[in-house]
Amino acid sequence: MTTYGITGATGQLGSLAAELLLQKVAPADVVLLSRSPEKIAAAGATTRAADFDSPEGLVEAFTGIDELLLVSTDVVGSRLEGQRAAVEAATKAGVRRVLYTSVPDPSEDNPALVTPDHLGTEQALRDSGLRWTFLRNNLYADMQSDVVAQAAASGTYVTNTGEAGAAYVTRADCAAAAVGALLSTDVDDTALDVTGPSSVTAADIAALAAERRGEPVQVVQVDDAAYVAGLEQAGLPTFVAELLASFGTAIREGRLAEVTSAVEDLTGRPATPLATALA
């Protein structure tokens, strides 16, 4: 018998993964972990408190789990210490394998501001002696909904992505792929780029917006500083503006363009196109 665990089980990705996992294995074999376990609604599954900022309780939280899906937390720039603590706790608790939700190309020269957290966590897992699987999820297609809506409303799509594209993937596909990998015996010590079915450029996004608007939408390419300034003028905090701009830089450099079959390989169905996700 194998026991499966999912951290962040009340979050957007973790809750989707938990729901799918409970459809595939007996609830008695599932441990769902969260900083707020009282918010988990999963009949038959074990629920436990797990706060990466309070590592003293993590070993107990992870005890008895064989396969652990470690969902990266959402505190960009200050999550690495807690995620390293979670890896250490998993090792002490006797977890066999940790699957970690990362990003494509987590290299030192990747300009995306999320990269250092993921690079450090991946390295901690490599050094831990545990089996590991890295689920390097592309940018979420779901997050392009507001982008397309705003471009359709204004008739202009302002971006710093240049001519390159991103293989946007839905959060639901990422959750399904994570569960597929969790149940697989073939992806130990493997890094998987989890992507949508095509690389989507600024021109493609403008075309989607034009369909809604009923007339062409113009693409306006700007440099990173101008993009940050525009987002700040729109009311976003500087860090959020810089974070979004850094994704644009990564796209422009071609770091998010690769398309893989990981979703289909792990779930048995094709990845969802961006247009379908936004319909």
mmCIF file of C-alpha atoms in Angstrom:
data_model
loop_
_atom_site.group_PDB
_atom_site.id
_atom_site.type_symbol
_atom_site.label_atom_id
_atom_site.label_comp_id
_atom_site.label_asym_id
_atom_site.label_seq_id
_atom_site.Cartn_x
_atom_site.Cartn_y
_atom_site.Cartn_z
ATOM 1 C CA MET A 1 0.000 0.000 0.000
ATOM 2 C CA THR A 2 1.237 3.470 -0.931
ATOM 3 C CA THR A 3 0.283 6.637 0.924
ATOM 4 C CA TYR A 4 0.164 9.863 -1.077
ATOM 5 C CA GLY A 5 0.471 13.386 0.308
ATOM 6 C CA ILE A 6 -0.261 16.803 -1.174
ATOM 7 C CA THR A 7 0.836 20.081 0.392
ATOM 8 C CA GLY A 8 -1.043 23.318 -0.191
ATOM 9 C CA ALA A 9 -4.243 21.303 -0.443
ATOM 10 C CA THR A 10 -6.428 24.378 0.009
ATOM 11 C CA GLY A 11 -4.655 26.322 -2.729
ATOM 12 C CA GLN A 12 -5.712 26.584 -6.348
ATOM 13 C CA LEU A 13 -3.372 23.922 -7.721
ATOM 14 C CA GLY A 14 -3.239 21.721 -4.639
ATOM 15 C CA SER A 15 -7.009 21.519 -4.263
ATOM 16 C CA LEU A 16 -7.424 20.506 -7.904
ATOM 17 C CA ALA A 17 -4.754 17.831 -7.510
ATOM 18 C CA ALA A 18 -6.368 16.569 -4.306
ATOM 19 C CA GLU A 19 -9.765 16.253 -5.975
ATOM 20 C CA LEU A 20 -8.290 14.282 -8.868
ATOM 21 C CA LEU A 21 -6.188 12.034 -6.647
ATOM 22 C CA LEU A 22 -9.222 11.104 -4.553
ATOM 23 C CA GLN A 23 -10.919 9.902 -7.728
ATOM 24 C CA LYS A 24 -8.076 7.484 -8.411
ATOM 25 C CA VAL A 25 -7.047 6.028 -5.046
ATOM 26 C CA ALA A 26 -8.765 5.151 -1.802
ATOM 27 C CA PRO A 27 -9.202 8.224 0.434
ATOM 28 C CA ALA A 28 -7.610 6.267 3.281
ATOM 29 C CA ASP A 29 -4.358 6.345 1.279
ATOM 30 C CA VAL A 30 -4.348 10.145 0.952
ATOM 31 C CA VAL A 31 -2.926 12.767 3.317
ATOM 32 C CA LEU A 32 -3.841 16.375 2.542
ATOM 33 C CA LEU A 33 -1.730 19.081 4.143
ATOM 34 C CA SER A 34 -2.320 22.793 4.573
ATOM 35 C CA ARG A 35 -1.637 25.705 6.881
ATOM 36 C CA SER A 36 -5.416 25.661 7.365
ATOM 37 C CA PRO A 37 -6.386 21.968 7.421
ATOM 38 C CA GLU A 38 -9.836 22.834 8.767
ATOM 39 C CA LYS A 39 -10.644 24.237 5.308
ATOM 40 C CA ILE A 40 -10.015 20.910 3.549
ATOM 41 C CA ALA A 41 -13.201 19.122 2.539
ATOM 42 C CA ALA A 42 -12.229 15.582 1.552
ATOM 43 C CA ALA A 43 -14.238 12.781 3.107
ATOM 44 C CA GLY A 44 -12.087 9.852 4.155
ATOM 45 C CA ALA A 45 -8.718 11.488 3.570
ATOM 46 C CA THR A 46 -6.384 12.326 6.428
ATOM 47 C CA THR A 47 -5.860 16.056 6.937
ATOM 48 C CA ARG A 48 -2.854 17.538 8.707
ATOM 49 C CA ALA A 49 -1.428 20.968 9.445
ATOM 50 C CA ALA A 50 1.771 21.809 7.559
ATOM 51 C CA ASP A 51 3.246 25.299 7.629
ATOM 52 C CA PHE A 52 6.621 25.642 5.934
ATOM 53 C CA ASP A 53 7.308 28.700 8.103
ATOM 54 C CA SER A 54 6.990 26.498 11.186
ATOM 55 C CA PRO A 55 9.290 23.598 10.247
ATOM 56 C CA GLU A 56 9.298 22.032 13.696
ATOM 57 C CA GLY A 57 5.989 20.312 12.915
ATOM 58 C CA LEU A 58 6.750 19.155 9.391
ATOM 59 C CA VAL A 59 8.420 15.841 10.199
ATOM 60 C CA GLU A 60 5.328 14.675 12.063
ATOM 61 C CA ALA A 61 3.099 16.018 9.276
ATOM 62 C CA PHE A 62 4.982 14.032 6.632
ATOM 63 C CA THR A 63 5.373 10.803 8.608
ATOM 64 C CA GLY A 64 3.746 7.836 6.895
ATOM 65 C CA ILE A 65 3.679 9.481 3.463
ATOM 66 C CA ASP A 66 5.458 7.580 0.688
ATOM 67 C CA GLU A 67 4.898 9.891 -2.291
ATOM 68 C CA LEU A 68 4.640 13.631 -1.587
ATOM 69 C CA LEU A 69 3.499 16.345 -3.995
ATOM 70 C CA LEU A 70 5.230 19.478 -2.722
ATOM 71 C CA VAL A 71 3.349 22.428 -4.215
ATOM 72 C CA SER A 72 5.550 25.521 -4.258
ATOM 73 C CA THR A 73 4.167 28.263 -2.043
ATOM 74 C CA ASP A 74 3.086 31.635 -3.398
ATOM 75 C CA VAL A 75 5.414 33.909 -1.427
ATOM 76 C CA VAL A 76 7.840 34.719 -4.250
ATOM 77 C CA GLY A 77 11.299 35.665 -3.053
ATOM 78 C CA SER A 78 10.908 34.456 0.533
ATOM 79 C CA ARG A 79 9.766 30.849 0.191
ATOM 80 C CA LEU A 80 13.075 29.085 -0.380
ATOM 81 C CA GLU A 81 13.978 28.644 3.299
ATOM 82 C CA GLY A 82 10.591 27.090 4.064
ATOM 83 C CA GLN A 83 10.694 24.815 1.043
ATOM 84 C CA ARG A 84 14.181 23.640 1.974
ATOM 85 C CA ALA A 85 12.844 22.924 5.465
ATOM 86 C CA ALA A 86 10.052 20.868 3.894
ATOM 87 C CA VAL A 87 12.579 18.836 1.899
ATOM 88 C CA GLU A 88 14.628 18.206 5.032
ATOM 89 C CA ALA A 89 11.521 17.175 6.945
ATOM 90 C CA ALA A 90 10.462 14.808 4.167
ATOM 91 C CA THR A 91 13.858 13.155 4.358
ATOM 92 C CA LYS A 92 13.644 12.722 8.121
ATOM 93 C CA ALA A 93 10.061 11.443 7.881
ATOM 94 C CA GLY A 94 11.010 8.660 5.489
ATOM 95 C CA VAL A 95 9.191 9.942 2.402
ATOM 96 C CA ARG A 96 10.322 7.942 -0.653
ATOM 97 C CA ARG A 97 9.851 10.565 -3.375
ATOM 98 C CA VAL A 98 8.997 14.270 -3.550
ATOM 99 C CA LEU A 99 7.370 15.767 -6.615
ATOM 100 C CA TYR A 100 7.939 19.514 -6.763
ATOM 101 C CA THR A 101 6.114 22.134 -8.859
ATOM 102 C CA SER A 102 8.833 24.199 -10.492
ATOM 103 C CA VAL A 103 9.330 26.343 -13.611
ATOM 104 C CA PRO A 104 10.884 25.728 -17.026
ATOM 105 C CA ASP A 105 14.617 26.362 -17.261
ATOM 106 C CA PRO A 106 15.354 27.083 -13.580
ATOM 107 C CA SER A 107 18.867 28.278 -14.356
ATOM 108 C CA GLU A 108 20.918 31.049 -12.798
ATOM 109 C CA ASP A 109 20.598 33.281 -15.864
ATOM 110 C CA ASN A 110 16.825 32.939 -16.227
ATOM 111 C CA PRO A 111 15.455 36.487 -15.763
ATOM 112 C CA ALA A 112 12.097 35.382 -14.294
ATOM 113 C CA LEU A 113 12.122 36.556 -10.676
ATOM 114 C CA VAL A 114 10.594 33.279 -9.477
ATOM 115 C CA THR A 115 13.595 31.287 -10.661
ATOM 116 C CA PRO A 116 15.955 31.455 -7.627
ATOM 117 C CA ASP A 117 13.328 29.922 -5.316
ATOM 118 C CA HIS A 118 12.775 27.012 -7.695
ATOM 119 C CA LEU A 119 16.452 26.522 -8.506
ATOM 120 C CA GLY A 120 17.272 26.356 -4.799
ATOM 121 C CA THR A 121 14.476 23.931 -4.008
ATOM 122 C CA GLU A 122 15.379 21.649 -6.893
ATOM 123 C CA GLN A 123 18.981 21.609 -5.695
ATOM 124 C CA ALA A 124 17.878 20.784 -2.150
ATOM 125 C CA LEU A 125 15.969 17.803 -3.501
ATOM 126 C CA ARG A 126 18.924 16.655 -5.611
ATOM 127 C CA ASP A 127 21.118 16.812 -2.505
ATOM 128 C CA SER A 128 18.599 15.170 -0.166
ATOM 129 C CA GLY A 129 19.010 11.556 -1.203
ATOM 130 C CA LEU A 130 15.275 11.353 -1.890
ATOM 131 C CA ARG A 131 13.810 10.303 -5.191
ATOM 132 C CA TRP A 132 12.409 13.365 -6.916
ATOM 133 C CA THR A 133 10.308 14.503 -9.854
ATOM 134 C CA PHE A 134 10.339 18.116 -11.013
ATOM 135 C CA LEU A 135 7.116 19.315 -12.608
ATOM 136 C CA ARG A 136 8.276 22.414 -14.452
ATOM 137 C CA ASN A 137 4.962 24.052 -15.191
ATOM 138 C CA ASN A 138 4.788 26.692 -17.924
ATOM 139 C CA LEU A 139 2.859 29.914 -17.323
ATOM 140 C CA TYR A 140 -0.791 29.373 -16.446
ATOM 141 C CA ALA A 141 -3.205 29.836 -19.329
ATOM 142 C CA ASP A 142 -5.863 30.808 -16.769
ATOM 143 C CA MET A 143 -3.947 33.998 -15.963
ATOM 144 C CA GLN A 144 -4.238 35.208 -19.556
ATOM 145 C CA SER A 145 -7.994 35.691 -19.246
ATOM 146 C CA ASP A 146 -7.727 39.250 -17.936
ATOM 147 C CA VAL A 147 -4.940 40.033 -20.419
ATOM 148 C CA VAL A 148 -7.109 39.070 -23.375
ATOM 149 C CA ALA A 149 -10.153 40.839 -21.921
ATOM 150 C CA GLN A 150 -8.232 44.086 -21.432
ATOM 151 C CA ALA A 151 -6.764 43.944 -24.923
ATOM 152 C CA ALA A 152 -10.219 43.316 -26.380
ATOM 153 C CA ALA A 153 -11.642 46.270 -24.484
ATOM 154 C CA SER A 154 -8.873 48.716 -25.402
ATOM 155 C CA GLY A 155 -7.961 47.507 -28.888
ATOM 156 C CA THR A 156 -4.290 47.410 -27.898
ATOM 157 C CA TYR A 157 -2.122 44.664 -26.441
ATOM 158 C CA VAL A 158 0.942 46.140 -24.739
ATOM 159 C CA THR A 159 3.679 43.611 -24.002
ATOM 160 C CA ASN A 160 7.414 43.134 -23.563
ATOM 161 C CA THR A 161 7.484 39.559 -24.868
ATOM 162 C CA GLY A 162 8.864 40.320 -28.321
ATOM 163 C CA GLU A 163 8.254 37.821 -31.095
ATOM 164 C CA ALA A 164 8.724 34.652 -29.035
ATOM 165 C CA GLY A 165 5.947 32.616 -27.462
ATOM 166 C CA ALA A 166 5.001 30.762 -24.296
ATOM 167 C CA ALA A 167 3.450 27.295 -24.095
ATOM 168 C CA TYR A 168 0.707 28.381 -21.697
ATOM 169 C CA VAL A 169 -0.807 25.471 -19.760
ATOM 170 C CA THR A 170 -3.996 25.372 -17.734
ATOM 171 C CA ARG A 171 -3.846 24.951 -13.988
ATOM 172 C CA ALA A 172 -6.210 21.984 -14.365
ATOM 173 C CA ASP A 173 -3.795 20.294 -16.769
ATOM 174 C CA CYS A 174 -0.932 20.921 -14.336
ATOM 175 C CA ALA A 175 -2.952 19.313 -11.535
ATOM 176 C CA ALA A 176 -3.831 16.316 -13.686
ATOM 177 C CA ALA A 177 -0.216 15.915 -14.770
ATOM 178 C CA ALA A 178 0.930 16.129 -11.155
ATOM 179 C CA VAL A 179 -1.452 13.356 -10.118
ATOM 180 C CA GLY A 180 -0.375 11.270 -13.089
ATOM 181 C CA ALA A 181 3.244 11.689 -12.050
ATOM 182 C CA LEU A 182 2.381 10.979 -8.404
ATOM 183 C CA LEU A 183 0.891 7.641 -9.397
ATOM 184 C CA SER A 184 3.610 6.795 -11.911
ATOM 185 C CA THR A 185 6.561 4.513 -11.252
ATOM 186 C CA ASP A 186 8.417 5.716 -14.358
ATOM 187 C CA VAL A 187 9.350 9.331 -13.550
ATOM 188 C CA ASP A 188 11.728 9.036 -10.618
ATOM 189 C CA ASP A 189 14.623 11.507 -10.782
ATOM 190 C CA THR A 190 13.083 13.136 -13.848
ATOM 191 C CA ALA A 191 12.445 16.782 -14.747
ATOM 192 C CA LEU A 192 9.293 17.232 -16.822
ATOM 193 C CA ASP A 193 8.336 20.420 -18.666
ATOM 194 C CA VAL A 194 4.553 20.601 -18.364
ATOM 195 C CA THR A 195 3.190 22.708 -21.217
ATOM 196 C CA GLY A 196 0.200 23.514 -23.333
ATOM 197 C CA PRO A 197 -0.105 22.165 -26.893
ATOM 198 C CA SER A 198 1.465 25.142 -28.693
ATOM 199 C CA SER A 199 3.709 28.142 -28.241
ATOM 200 C CA VAL A 200 1.523 31.254 -28.149
ATOM 201 C CA THR A 201 2.942 34.601 -29.300
ATOM 202 C CA ALA A 202 1.809 38.169 -28.703
ATOM 203 C CA ALA A 203 0.246 38.124 -32.164
ATOM 204 C CA ASP A 204 -1.760 35.038 -31.188
ATOM 205 C CA ILE A 205 -3.025 36.722 -28.019
ATOM 206 C CA ALA A 206 -3.972 39.816 -30.000
ATOM 207 C CA ALA A 207 -5.879 37.594 -32.422
ATOM 208 C CA LEU A 208 -7.853 36.057 -29.545
ATOM 209 C CA ALA A 209 -8.646 39.543 -28.277
ATOM 210 C CA ALA A 210 -9.669 40.631 -31.780
ATOM 211 C CA GLU A 211 -12.208 37.805 -31.956
ATOM 212 C CA ARG A 212 -13.885 39.209 -28.861
ATOM 213 C CA ARG A 213 -13.638 42.814 -29.973
ATOM 214 C CA GLY A 214 -14.847 42.152 -33.496
ATOM 215 C CA GLU A 215 -12.003 44.146 -35.034
ATOM 216 C CA PRO A 216 -8.196 43.998 -35.066
ATOM 217 C CA VAL A 217 -6.203 44.475 -31.878
ATOM 218 C CA GLN A 218 -2.811 46.165 -32.215
ATOM 219 C CA VAL A 219 0.293 44.697 -30.576
ATOM 220 C CA VAL A 220 2.522 47.330 -28.976
ATOM 221 C CA GLN A 221 5.953 46.048 -27.982
ATOM 222 C CA VAL A 222 7.741 48.003 -25.234
ATOM 223 C CA ASP A 223 10.957 47.511 -23.307
ATOM 224 C CA ASP A 224 11.007 46.120 -19.782
ATOM 225 C CA ALA A 225 11.254 49.493 -18.026
ATOM 226 C CA ALA A 226 8.307 50.907 -19.966
ATOM 227 C CA TYR A 227 6.272 47.786 -19.259
ATOM 228 C CA VAL A 228 6.941 48.057 -15.520
ATOM 229 C CA ALA A 229 6.046 51.761 -15.584
ATOM 230 C CA GLY A 230 2.777 51.039 -17.372
ATOM 231 C CA LEU A 231 1.785 48.398 -14.837
ATOM 232 C CA GLU A 232 2.634 50.761 -11.982
ATOM 233 C CA GLN A 233 0.500 53.455 -13.558
ATOM 234 C CA ALA A 234 -2.314 50.922 -13.711
ATOM 235 C CA GLY A 235 -2.047 50.550 -9.938
ATOM 236 C CA LEU A 236 0.083 47.447 -9.480
ATOM 237 C CA PRO A 237 2.749 47.444 -6.732
ATOM 238 C CA THR A 238 6.294 47.741 -8.040
ATOM 239 C CA PHE A 239 7.282 44.186 -7.099
ATOM 240 C CA VAL A 240 4.259 42.709 -8.876
ATOM 241 C CA ALA A 241 4.961 44.869 -11.938
ATOM 242 C CA GLU A 242 8.590 43.762 -11.990
ATOM 243 C CA LEU A 243 7.568 40.116 -11.516
ATOM 244 C CA LEU A 244 5.184 40.231 -14.481
ATOM 245 C CA ALA A 245 7.759 42.041 -16.595
ATOM 246 C CA SER A 246 10.346 39.388 -15.750
ATOM 247 C CA PHE A 247 8.068 36.709 -17.204
ATOM 248 C CA GLY A 248 7.857 38.794 -20.373
ATOM 249 C CA THR A 249 11.634 38.958 -20.509
ATOM 250 C CA ALA A 250 11.868 35.188 -20.102
ATOM 251 C CA ILE A 251 9.366 34.713 -22.922
ATOM 252 C CA ARG A 252 11.284 37.139 -25.137
ATOM 253 C CA GLU A 253 14.447 35.113 -24.552
ATOM 254 C CA GLY A 254 12.667 31.937 -25.665
ATOM 255 C CA ARG A 255 12.734 30.242 -22.269
ATOM 256 C CA LEU A 256 9.037 29.336 -22.228
ATOM 257 C CA ALA A 257 8.488 28.383 -25.859
ATOM 258 C CA GLU A 258 9.209 24.649 -25.746
ATOM 259 C CA VAL A 259 6.163 22.410 -26.210
ATOM 260 C CA THR A 260 6.170 18.913 -24.712
ATOM 261 C CA SER A 261 3.791 15.960 -24.550
ATOM 262 C CA ALA A 262 4.027 15.700 -20.750
ATOM 263 C CA VAL A 263 0.341 16.409 -20.111
ATOM 264 C CA GLU A 264 -0.797 13.743 -22.566
ATOM 265 C CA ASP A 265 1.887 11.303 -21.415
ATOM 266 C CA LEU A 266 0.805 11.622 -17.786
ATOM 267 C CA THR A 267 -2.958 11.943 -18.210
ATOM 268 C CA GLY A 268 -3.794 10.128 -21.437
ATOM 269 C CA ARG A 269 -5.429 13.202 -22.973
ATOM 270 C CA PRO A 270 -4.060 16.187 -24.905
ATOM 271 C CA ALA A 271 -3.225 19.464 -23.209
ATOM 272 C CA THR A 272 -5.854 22.206 -23.423
ATOM 273 C CA PRO A 273 -5.260 24.968 -26.015
ATOM 274 C CA LEU A 274 -5.218 28.550 -24.729
ATOM 275 C CA ALA A 275 -8.221 29.493 -26.861
ATOM 276 C CA THR A 276 -10.254 26.661 -25.348
ATOM 277 C CA ALA A 277 -9.193 27.588 -21.817
ATOM 278 C CA LEU A 278 -10.323 31.188 -22.325
ATOM 279 C CA ALA A 279 -13.567 30.405 -24.173
#
